[in-house]
mmCIF file of C-alpha atoms in Angstrom:
data_model
loop_
_atom_site.group_PDB
_atom_site.id
_atom_site.type_symbol
_atom_site.label_atom_id
_atom_site.label_comp_id
_atom_site.label_asym_id
_atom_site.label_seq_id
_atom_site.Cartn_x
_atom_site.Cartn_y
_atom_site.Cartn_z
ATOM 1 C CA MET P 9 70.901 64.759 84.712
ATOM 2 C CA ASP P 10 72.374 65.759 81.097
ATOM 3 C CA HIS P 11 71.165 69.669 82.043
ATOM 4 C CA ILE P 12 72.949 69.135 85.489
ATOM 5 C CA THR P 13 76.236 67.486 83.886
ATOM 6 C CA PHE P 14 76.322 70.460 81.304
ATOM 7 C CA LEU P 15 75.592 73.090 83.828
ATOM 8 C CA VAL P 16 78.062 71.643 86.203
ATOM 9 C CA ALA P 17 81.059 71.871 83.336
ATOM 10 C CA VAL P 18 80.012 75.245 82.695
ATOM 11 C CA VAL P 19 80.358 76.520 86.460
ATOM 12 C CA ILE P 20 83.642 74.724 86.551
ATOM 13 C CA VAL P 21 84.899 76.374 83.415
ATOM 14 C CA THR P 22 83.690 79.668 84.814
ATOM 15 C CA ALA P 23 85.502 79.170 88.002
ATOM 16 C CA LEU P 24 88.705 78.470 86.451
ATOM 17 C CA ALA P 25 88.065 81.652 84.282
ATOM 18 C CA PHE P 26 87.953 83.443 87.558
ATOM 19 C CA ASP P 27 90.805 81.723 88.719
ATOM 20 C CA PHE P 28 92.651 82.933 85.998
ATOM 21 C CA THR P 29 91.778 86.886 86.389
ATOM 22 C CA ASN P 30 92.522 86.144 90.084
ATOM 23 C CA GLY P 31 96.119 85.418 88.858
ATOM 24 C CA PHE P 32 96.765 88.505 86.827
ATOM 25 C CA HIS P 33 94.932 90.497 89.272
ATOM 26 C CA ASP P 34 97.279 89.598 92.022
ATOM 27 C CA THR P 35 100.479 89.366 90.352
ATOM 28 C CA ALA P 36 101.140 92.539 92.014
ATOM 29 C CA ASN P 37 100.971 91.127 95.466
ATOM 30 C CA ALA P 38 103.981 89.123 95.046
ATOM 31 C CA MET P 39 106.085 91.040 92.389
ATOM 32 C CA ALA P 40 105.176 94.707 92.543
ATOM 33 C CA THR P 41 107.855 95.665 94.720
ATOM 34 C CA SER P 42 110.761 93.436 93.364
ATOM 35 C CA ILE P 43 109.782 95.014 89.599
ATOM 36 C CA ALA P 44 109.822 98.552 91.150
ATOM 37 C CA THR P 45 113.150 98.211 93.094
ATOM 38 C CA GLY P 46 114.800 96.452 89.727
ATOM 39 C CA ALA P 47 115.497 93.217 91.859
ATOM 40 C CA LEU P 48 113.914 91.081 88.876
ATOM 41 C CA LYS P 49 113.097 92.200 85.249
ATOM 42 C CA PRO P 50 109.216 92.147 84.783
ATOM 43 C CA ARG P 51 109.016 89.012 82.671
ATOM 44 C CA THR P 52 111.267 87.126 84.749
ATOM 45 C CA ALA P 53 109.178 88.105 87.904
ATOM 46 C CA VAL P 54 105.912 87.030 86.631
ATOM 47 C CA LEU P 55 107.440 83.790 85.347
ATOM 48 C CA ILE P 56 108.869 83.132 88.711
ATOM 49 C CA SER P 57 105.568 84.056 90.412
ATOM 50 C CA GLY P 58 103.298 81.842 87.827
ATOM 51 C CA VAL P 59 105.437 78.774 88.512
ATOM 52 C CA LEU P 60 105.474 78.925 92.722
ATOM 53 C CA ASN P 61 101.544 79.840 92.274
ATOM 54 C CA VAL P 62 101.159 76.311 90.810
ATOM 55 C CA VAL P 63 103.616 74.910 93.515
ATOM 56 C CA GLY P 64 101.632 76.592 96.242
ATOM 57 C CA ALA P 65 98.287 75.179 95.081
ATOM 58 C CA PHE P 66 99.399 71.637 96.297
ATOM 59 C CA LEU P 67 100.476 72.893 99.949
ATOM 60 C CA SER P 68 96.994 73.024 101.659
ATOM 61 C CA THR P 69 93.463 72.716 101.333
ATOM 62 C CA GLU P 70 91.999 74.436 104.446
ATOM 63 C CA VAL P 71 90.945 77.249 102.654
ATOM 64 C CA ALA P 72 89.207 75.553 100.196
ATOM 65 C CA LYS P 73 87.308 73.504 102.958
ATOM 66 C CA THR P 74 86.455 76.938 104.455
ATOM 67 C CA ILE P 75 84.521 77.917 101.252
ATOM 68 C CA SER P 76 83.073 74.769 99.951
ATOM 69 C CA GLY P 77 81.386 74.091 103.338
ATOM 70 C CA GLY P 78 81.855 77.135 105.587
ATOM 71 C CA ILE P 79 80.358 80.417 104.358
ATOM 72 C CA VAL P 80 77.441 78.862 102.766
ATOM 73 C CA ASP P 81 75.143 75.985 103.199
ATOM 74 C CA ASP P 82 76.252 73.502 100.603
ATOM 75 C CA THR P 83 73.039 71.480 101.191
ATOM 76 C CA LEU P 84 71.121 74.561 99.576
ATOM 77 C CA VAL P 85 73.309 75.737 96.922
ATOM 78 C CA SER P 86 72.883 74.783 93.219
ATOM 79 C CA PRO P 87 75.272 75.052 90.206
ATOM 80 C CA GLY P 88 73.183 77.989 89.023
ATOM 81 C CA MET P 89 73.697 79.855 92.005
ATOM 82 C CA ILE P 90 77.388 79.348 92.129
ATOM 83 C CA PHE P 91 77.800 80.119 88.447
ATOM 84 C CA ALA P 92 75.745 83.722 89.347
ATOM 85 C CA GLY P 93 78.367 84.273 91.948
ATOM 86 C CA LEU P 94 81.321 83.792 89.849
ATOM 87 C CA VAL P 95 79.994 85.977 87.026
ATOM 88 C CA GLY P 96 79.793 88.935 89.680
ATOM 89 C CA ALA P 97 83.434 88.140 90.864
ATOM 90 C CA ILE P 98 84.796 87.995 87.590
ATOM 91 C CA LEU P 99 83.288 91.302 86.162
ATOM 92 C CA TRP P 100 84.315 93.234 89.598
ATOM 93 C CA ASN P 101 88.085 91.642 88.942
ATOM 94 C CA LEU P 102 88.105 92.850 85.371
ATOM 95 C CA LEU P 103 86.555 96.451 86.134
ATOM 96 C CA THR P 104 89.195 97.154 88.868
ATOM 97 C CA TRP P 105 92.077 95.729 86.931
ATOM 98 C CA LEU P 106 91.045 98.187 84.246
ATOM 99 C CA VAL P 107 91.611 101.289 86.397
ATOM 100 C CA GLY P 108 94.644 99.656 88.267
ATOM 101 C CA LEU P 109 93.002 99.189 91.574
ATOM 102 C CA PRO P 110 94.417 96.264 93.792
ATOM 103 C CA SER P 111 91.021 95.351 94.953
ATOM 104 C CA SER P 112 90.515 91.789 96.692
ATOM 105 C CA SER P 113 89.935 89.101 94.288
ATOM 106 C CA SER P 114 88.784 86.972 97.266
ATOM 107 C CA HIS P 115 86.189 89.334 98.542
ATOM 108 C CA ALA P 116 84.699 89.510 94.915
ATOM 109 C CA LEU P 117 84.334 85.841 94.998
ATOM 110 C CA PHE P 118 82.794 85.643 98.414
ATOM 111 C CA GLY P 119 80.665 88.736 97.623
ATOM 112 C CA GLY P 120 79.395 87.033 94.280
ATOM 113 C CA LEU P 121 78.738 83.607 96.138
ATOM 114 C CA ILE P 122 76.885 85.414 99.190
ATOM 115 C CA GLY P 123 74.733 87.442 96.893
ATOM 116 C CA ALA P 124 73.860 84.431 94.544
ATOM 117 C CA VAL P 125 73.129 81.946 97.359
ATOM 118 C CA TRP P 126 71.037 84.717 99.505
ATOM 119 C CA VAL P 127 68.834 85.372 96.445
ATOM 120 C CA GLY P 128 68.698 81.747 95.130
ATOM 121 C CA ALA P 129 68.076 79.967 98.454
ATOM 122 C CA GLY P 130 67.271 82.669 100.896
ATOM 123 C CA SER P 131 69.293 84.525 103.838
ATOM 124 C CA HIS P 132 69.642 81.065 105.898
ATOM 125 C CA GLY P 133 71.726 79.586 103.260
ATOM 126 C CA VAL P 134 74.426 81.903 104.368
ATOM 127 C CA HIS P 135 76.633 81.346 107.589
ATOM 128 C CA PHE P 136 76.947 85.051 108.379
ATOM 129 C CA ASP P 137 78.759 83.767 111.598
ATOM 130 C CA LYS P 138 81.486 82.225 109.563
ATOM 131 C CA VAL P 139 81.661 85.147 107.153
ATOM 132 C CA VAL P 140 82.501 87.272 110.112
ATOM 133 C CA GLU P 141 85.002 84.921 111.574
ATOM 134 C CA LYS P 142 86.820 83.786 108.547
ATOM 135 C CA VAL P 143 86.543 86.825 106.107
ATOM 136 C CA LEU P 144 85.497 89.972 107.837
ATOM 137 C CA ILE P 145 87.660 89.747 110.801
ATOM 138 C CA PRO P 146 90.876 88.840 108.671
ATOM 139 C CA ALA P 147 90.027 91.495 106.403
ATOM 140 C CA VAL P 148 90.421 94.201 108.816
ATOM 141 C CA ALA P 149 93.119 92.550 110.889
ATOM 142 C CA SER P 150 95.401 91.218 108.241
ATOM 143 C CA PRO P 151 96.339 94.452 106.610
ATOM 144 C CA LEU P 152 97.115 96.063 110.040
ATOM 145 C CA VAL P 153 99.308 93.235 111.037
ATOM 146 C CA ALA P 154 101.181 92.925 107.920
ATOM 147 C CA GLY P 155 101.770 96.927 107.870
ATOM 148 C CA ILE P 156 103.124 96.810 111.427
ATOM 149 C CA ALA P 157 105.267 94.014 110.682
ATOM 150 C CA ALA P 158 106.607 95.727 107.601
ATOM 151 C CA LEU P 159 106.955 99.014 109.139
ATOM 152 C CA LEU P 160 109.205 97.547 112.232
ATOM 153 C CA ALA P 161 111.313 95.411 109.659
ATOM 154 C CA THR P 162 111.880 98.282 107.666
ATOM 155 C CA TYR P 163 112.899 100.541 110.169
ATOM 156 C CA LEU P 164 115.359 97.967 111.458
ATOM 157 C CA ALA P 165 116.686 97.281 108.116
ATOM 158 C CA TYR P 166 117.896 101.192 107.738
ATOM 159 C CA LYS P 167 118.998 101.268 111.097
ATOM 160 C CA LEU P 168 121.090 98.201 110.666
ATOM 161 C CA THR P 169 122.558 99.166 107.412
ATOM 162 C CA ALA P 170 122.916 102.983 108.354
ATOM 163 C CA ARG P 171 126.812 103.035 107.951
ATOM 164 C CA ALA P 172 127.164 100.474 105.147
ATOM 165 C CA ARG P 173 127.696 101.425 101.417
ATOM 166 C CA LYS P 174 124.476 102.341 99.653
ATOM 167 C CA GLU P 175 125.484 100.272 96.965
ATOM 168 C CA SER P 176 126.065 97.083 98.854
ATOM 169 C CA VAL P 177 122.735 97.342 100.840
ATOM 170 C CA THR P 178 120.693 97.804 97.742
ATOM 171 C CA LYS P 179 122.487 94.834 96.074
ATOM 172 C CA GLY P 180 122.243 92.613 98.988
ATOM 173 C CA PHE P 181 118.545 93.596 99.631
ATOM 174 C CA ARG P 182 117.779 92.957 96.072
ATOM 175 C CA VAL P 183 119.199 89.501 96.290
ATOM 176 C CA GLY P 184 116.937 88.851 99.116
ATOM 177 C CA GLN P 185 114.142 90.183 97.326
ATOM 178 C CA ILE P 186 114.256 87.493 94.886
ATOM 179 C CA ALA P 187 113.833 85.030 97.760
ATOM 180 C CA SER P 188 111.147 86.979 99.492
ATOM 181 C CA ALA P 189 108.944 87.675 96.432
ATOM 182 C CA SER P 190 109.266 83.905 95.573
ATOM 183 C CA LEU P 191 107.626 83.053 99.017
ATOM 184 C CA VAL P 192 104.864 85.371 98.651
ATOM 185 C CA SER P 193 104.071 83.807 95.435
ATOM 186 C CA LEU P 194 104.286 80.411 96.993
ATOM 187 C CA ALA P 195 101.997 81.951 99.953
ATOM 188 C CA HIS P 196 99.604 83.308 97.249
ATOM 189 C CA GLY P 197 99.200 80.184 95.417
ATOM 190 C CA THR P 198 98.561 78.270 98.695
ATOM 191 C CA ASN P 199 95.962 80.911 99.813
ATOM 192 C CA ASP P 200 94.182 82.061 96.642
ATOM 193 C CA ALA P 201 94.086 78.996 94.335
ATOM 194 C CA GLN P 202 92.245 77.280 97.204
ATOM 195 C CA LYS P 203 89.397 79.270 96.584
ATOM 196 C CA THR P 204 88.834 78.409 93.033
ATOM 197 C CA MET P 205 89.192 74.729 94.537
ATOM 198 C CA GLY P 206 86.606 75.521 97.120
ATOM 199 C CA VAL P 207 83.958 76.590 94.661
ATOM 200 C CA ILE P 208 84.462 73.727 92.197
ATOM 201 C CA THR P 209 84.104 71.267 95.216
ATOM 202 C CA LEU P 210 81.236 73.191 96.296
ATOM 203 C CA THR P 211 79.753 72.785 92.804
ATOM 204 C CA LEU P 212 80.452 68.801 93.017
ATOM 205 C CA ILE P 213 78.807 68.625 96.183
ATOM 206 C CA SER P 214 75.904 70.531 94.991
ATOM 207 C CA ALA P 215 75.596 68.366 92.095
ATOM 208 C CA GLY P 216 76.060 65.159 94.148
ATOM 209 C CA ALA P 217 79.342 64.288 92.791
ATOM 210 C CA LEU P 218 81.186 64.579 95.961
ATOM 211 C CA GLY P 219 79.620 64.105 99.491
ATOM 212 C CA HIS P 220 79.136 66.774 101.950
ATOM 213 C CA ASP P 221 82.079 67.999 103.868
ATOM 214 C CA ALA P 222 84.495 66.477 101.053
ATOM 215 C CA GLY P 223 87.845 67.807 100.130
ATOM 216 C CA PRO P 224 89.082 68.942 96.523
ATOM 217 C CA PRO P 225 90.064 66.124 94.460
ATOM 218 C CA LEU P 226 93.544 65.944 92.892
ATOM 219 C CA TRP P 227 92.235 67.212 89.400
ATOM 220 C CA VAL P 228 90.516 70.103 91.112
ATOM 221 C CA ILE P 229 93.822 71.205 92.799
ATOM 222 C CA ALA P 230 95.933 70.819 89.761
ATOM 223 C CA SER P 231 93.501 72.682 87.506
ATOM 224 C CA ALA P 232 93.342 75.584 89.812
ATOM 225 C CA GLY P 233 96.831 75.774 90.487
ATOM 226 C CA LEU P 234 97.534 75.663 86.747
ATOM 227 C CA ALA P 235 94.898 78.417 85.907
ATOM 228 C CA ILE P 236 95.916 80.753 88.514
ATOM 229 C CA GLY P 237 99.578 80.446 87.393
ATOM 230 C CA LEU P 238 98.706 81.104 83.780
ATOM 231 C CA GLY P 239 97.088 84.409 84.903
ATOM 232 C CA THR P 240 100.021 85.242 86.905
ATOM 233 C CA TYR P 241 102.460 84.805 84.101
ATOM 234 C CA LEU P 242 100.373 87.327 81.713
ATOM 235 C CA GLY P 243 100.963 89.798 84.422
ATOM 236 C CA GLY P 244 98.412 92.250 85.917
ATOM 237 C CA TRP P 245 100.696 95.280 84.829
ATOM 238 C CA ARG P 246 98.289 97.929 85.676
ATOM 239 C CA ILE P 247 97.943 96.859 89.214
ATOM 240 C CA ILE P 248 101.622 96.163 89.417
ATOM 241 C CA ARG P 249 102.328 99.789 88.598
ATOM 242 C CA THR P 250 99.708 100.938 91.386
ATOM 243 C CA MET P 251 101.154 98.893 93.721
ATOM 244 C CA GLY P 252 104.972 99.159 92.793
ATOM 245 C CA LYS P 253 104.954 102.902 91.974
ATOM 246 C CA GLY P 254 101.825 104.465 93.072
ATOM 247 C CA LEU P 255 101.650 103.721 96.855
ATOM 248 C CA THR P 256 105.177 104.931 97.946
ATOM 249 C CA GLU P 257 108.483 105.101 96.593
ATOM 250 C CA ILE P 258 110.133 101.581 97.211
ATOM 251 C CA GLN P 259 113.601 100.765 97.989
ATOM 252 C CA SER P 260 115.065 97.364 97.956
ATOM 253 C CA PRO P 261 115.167 97.203 102.009
ATOM 254 C CA GLN P 262 111.466 98.388 102.133
ATOM 255 C CA GLY P 263 110.466 95.657 99.106
ATOM 256 C CA PHE P 264 112.307 92.669 101.273
ATOM 257 C CA ALA P 265 110.542 93.967 104.384
ATOM 258 C CA ALA P 266 107.177 94.095 102.725
ATOM 259 C CA GLU P 267 107.500 90.852 101.177
ATOM 260 C CA THR P 268 108.557 89.113 104.050
ATOM 261 C CA ALA P 269 105.743 90.240 106.178
ATOM 262 C CA SER P 270 103.079 89.412 103.590
ATOM 263 C CA THR P 271 104.586 85.781 103.440
ATOM 264 C CA THR P 272 104.354 85.330 107.009
ATOM 265 C CA VAL P 273 100.823 86.333 107.450
ATOM 266 C CA ILE P 274 99.444 84.795 104.326
ATOM 267 C CA LEU P 275 100.808 81.510 105.119
ATOM 268 C CA THR P 276 99.825 81.783 108.746
ATOM 269 C CA SER P 277 96.198 82.456 107.735
ATOM 270 C CA ALA P 278 96.198 79.757 104.986
ATOM 271 C CA HIS P 279 97.188 77.202 107.845
ATOM 272 C CA LEU P 280 94.395 78.500 110.028
ATOM 273 C CA GLY P 281 91.821 78.351 107.222
ATOM 274 C CA PHE P 282 91.437 82.302 106.965
ATOM 275 C CA ALA P 283 90.365 82.929 103.586
ATOM 276 C CA LEU P 284 91.966 86.402 103.743
ATOM 277 C CA SER P 285 92.666 88.879 100.930
ATOM 278 C CA THR P 286 96.475 88.603 99.898
ATOM 279 C CA THR P 287 95.815 92.005 98.026
ATOM 280 C CA GLN P 288 95.016 93.766 101.392
ATOM 281 C CA VAL P 289 97.963 92.001 103.107
ATOM 282 C CA ALA P 290 100.260 93.009 100.204
ATOM 283 C CA SER P 291 99.125 96.576 100.380
ATOM 284 C CA GLY P 292 99.053 96.856 104.085
ATOM 285 C CA SER P 293 102.827 95.563 103.901
ATOM 286 C CA ILE P 294 103.884 98.250 101.368
ATOM 287 C CA LEU P 295 102.149 101.178 103.084
ATOM 288 C CA GLY P 296 103.974 99.970 106.510
ATOM 289 C CA ALA P 297 107.234 99.704 104.402
ATOM 290 C CA GLY P 298 106.666 103.293 103.194
ATOM 291 C CA LEU P 299 105.953 104.563 106.523
ATOM 292 C CA GLY P 300 108.904 102.688 108.170
ATOM 293 C CA ARG P 301 111.735 104.584 105.796
ATOM 294 C CA GLN P 302 112.415 108.266 106.926
ATOM 295 C CA LEU P 303 111.798 110.517 104.221
ATOM 296 C CA ALA P 304 109.608 108.382 102.143
ATOM 297 C CA GLU P 305 106.064 109.548 101.430
ATOM 298 C CA VAL P 306 103.081 107.585 101.010
ATOM 299 C CA ARG P 307 100.421 108.717 98.659
ATOM 300 C CA TRP P 308 97.490 108.765 100.896
ATOM 301 C CA GLY P 309 95.070 109.657 97.918
ATOM 302 C CA VAL P 310 95.915 106.478 96.167
ATOM 303 C CA ALA P 311 95.798 104.429 99.368
ATOM 304 C CA GLY P 312 92.268 106.088 100.077
ATOM 305 C CA ARG P 313 91.125 104.889 96.669
ATOM 306 C CA MET P 314 92.279 101.350 97.472
ATOM 307 C CA VAL P 315 90.472 101.324 100.811
ATOM 308 C CA VAL P 316 87.074 102.405 99.418
ATOM 309 C CA ALA P 317 87.526 99.717 97.007
ATOM 310 C CA TRP P 318 88.225 97.198 99.568
ATOM 311 C CA LEU P 319 84.957 98.350 101.401
ATOM 312 C CA VAL P 320 82.744 98.509 98.194
ATOM 313 C CA THR P 321 84.167 95.068 96.649
ATOM 314 C CA LEU P 322 82.017 92.638 98.707
ATOM 315 C CA PRO P 323 78.552 94.220 98.530
ATOM 316 C CA ALA P 324 79.165 95.447 94.872
ATOM 317 C CA ALA P 325 80.006 91.838 93.701
ATOM 318 C CA ALA P 326 77.082 90.694 95.847
ATOM 319 C CA LEU P 327 74.630 92.818 94.096
ATOM 320 C CA VAL P 328 75.905 91.400 90.671
ATOM 321 C CA GLY P 329 75.718 87.675 92.129
ATOM 322 C CA GLY P 330 72.227 88.665 93.497
ATOM 323 C CA VAL P 331 70.712 89.886 90.403
ATOM 324 C CA SER P 332 72.479 87.313 88.342
ATOM 325 C CA ALA P 333 71.193 84.654 90.647
ATOM 326 C CA GLY P 334 67.570 85.646 90.218
ATOM 327 C CA VAL P 335 67.764 85.768 86.418
ATOM 328 C CA VAL P 336 69.068 82.142 86.596
ATOM 329 C CA LYS P 337 66.714 81.107 89.317
ATOM 330 C CA TYR P 338 63.565 82.540 87.480
ATOM 331 C CA GLY P 339 64.615 82.253 83.958
ATOM 332 C CA GLY P 340 65.867 78.927 83.793
ATOM 333 C CA ASN P 341 68.342 77.658 80.955
ATOM 334 C CA ILE P 342 67.341 80.867 79.050
ATOM 335 C CA GLY P 343 68.073 82.880 82.111
ATOM 336 C CA THR P 344 71.586 81.006 82.389
ATOM 337 C CA ALA P 345 72.320 81.988 78.671
ATOM 338 C CA VAL P 346 71.497 85.415 79.280
ATOM 339 C CA VAL P 347 73.789 85.860 82.231
ATOM 340 C CA ALA P 348 76.601 84.217 80.550
ATOM 341 C CA LEU P 349 76.050 86.445 77.386
ATOM 342 C CA VAL P 350 75.718 89.455 79.156
ATOM 343 C CA GLY P 351 78.706 88.775 81.449
ATOM 344 C CA ALA P 352 80.848 87.854 78.246
ATOM 345 C CA THR P 353 79.741 91.144 76.539
ATOM 346 C CA VAL P 354 80.796 93.311 79.553
ATOM 347 C CA ALA P 355 84.074 91.651 79.812
ATOM 348 C CA ALA P 356 85.019 91.710 76.136
ATOM 349 C CA GLY P 357 84.059 95.451 76.732
ATOM 350 C CA ILE P 358 86.497 96.261 79.487
ATOM 351 C CA VAL P 359 89.209 94.326 77.738
ATOM 352 C CA LEU P 360 88.882 96.628 74.387
ATOM 353 C CA ILE P 361 88.914 99.654 76.584
ATOM 354 C CA SER P 362 91.920 98.679 78.133
ATOM 355 C CA ARG P 363 93.766 98.653 74.956
ATOM 356 C CA ARG P 364 93.315 102.597 74.635
ATOM 357 C CA ASN P 365 96.033 102.971 77.453
ATOM 358 C CA PRO P 366 97.797 99.799 77.450
ATOM 359 C CA VAL P 367 100.254 99.060 80.454
ATOM 360 C CA SER P 368 102.705 96.222 79.759
ATOM 361 C CA ALA P 369 106.189 94.793 80.998
ATOM 362 C CA HIS P 370 107.886 97.443 78.967
ATOM 363 C CA ASN P 371 106.270 100.642 80.699
ATOM 364 C CA VAL P 372 105.232 99.196 84.149
ATOM 365 C CA ASN P 373 107.795 101.167 86.005
ATOM 366 C CA ASP P 374 106.943 104.394 84.319
ATOM 367 C CA THR P 375 106.249 107.258 86.908
ATOM 368 C CA HIS P 376 102.867 106.921 88.400
ATOM 369 C CA GLU P 377 102.291 109.961 90.443
ATOM 370 C CA VAL P 378 104.439 109.449 93.328
ATOM 371 C CA THR P 379 106.079 112.279 95.122
ATOM 372 C CA VAL P 380 109.292 111.609 97.033
ATOM 373 C CA ARG P 381 110.748 114.129 99.459
ATOM 374 C CA ASN P 382 114.481 114.675 98.682
ATOM 375 C CA PRO P 383 116.075 117.014 100.889
ATOM 376 C CA GLU P 384 118.857 117.875 98.541
ATOM 377 C CA ALA P 385 116.459 118.850 95.629
ATOM 378 C CA PRO P 386 116.385 122.601 95.160
ATOM 379 C CA LYS P 387 112.901 124.185 95.861
ATOM 380 C CA VAL P 388 110.962 125.794 92.807
ATOM 381 C CA GLY P 389 112.081 129.403 92.573
ATOM 382 C CA ALA P 390 115.386 128.873 94.425
ATOM 383 C CA ALA P 391 118.551 130.091 93.050
ATOM 384 C CA ALA P 392 120.642 127.716 91.227
#
């Protein structure tokens, strides 16, 4: 019993560590466009986002129930499997953060859990029908829906303000962005914090501390909300730069449209219990906003790398989670210690490498390889 209690404590701490990485990895979902357009100062943006992520964590538990009793069989899951899955998710989050790729923290978590449970309990431990229904279908549909909504909203915004003074339009939409970005943060807390709640609840169920099909206790909700809020406040500046400056040129009407579309899709999905990727939703919205404004150029090379990361995330995290689960399963306490040590070493190495080329609130809006078509700019070689 003592061993189980200690292991459960380790898993809970690891889950909150994942939640922390989820926060700084996904700050860009809510605040990248507001920072890029100047609607909010970088530090102010992440502070607002962090606070609202904590608030959002208390609004719903439907997604948490999907994870704790949906995609895997909680009667076959052990704390060791969950620990192994979390290691895979954390390492993938840190790796994609290092290269500035807005991949899905959600899919990293799902992949890590699926791989660990598959190795630890067999394929029958994974509810593949629920994975398709609650994870894969939303993964395909949500960025498309958000992108189309943002495209239409952007087109209408520019049509309706075509004869207005540009300065007035920019100022008005920047004010609107403060509200829309705040709503995305609230929605992100509602959706993503629940994933860690679900993992901790699953751990408590597997250890016999909670009954099957139990929802997350209040202390689990609070700790998950605080962890993701703190991670959000620290700011994933590398990914904020990619989403704010790397995909397309963003003006305030586009930012408002993208954020509003993201909020609508995320909150609707959270209500239905769909554990979607807020990163994919926000990225789809930004791409749609880029396509909705005439002369704004989408950088498809960056978008393509993001899509590849989306496709690779779940299987890559599943592979690491599966290997880790195998070590834990056959190595016992020693195996668990080895996985923890290797994971901590790799994580520390990634953080050290990131310091060679730091991105912070001071340089997050620096140019990031974005080409903008400007009909008034002279062509190279043209007469002055």
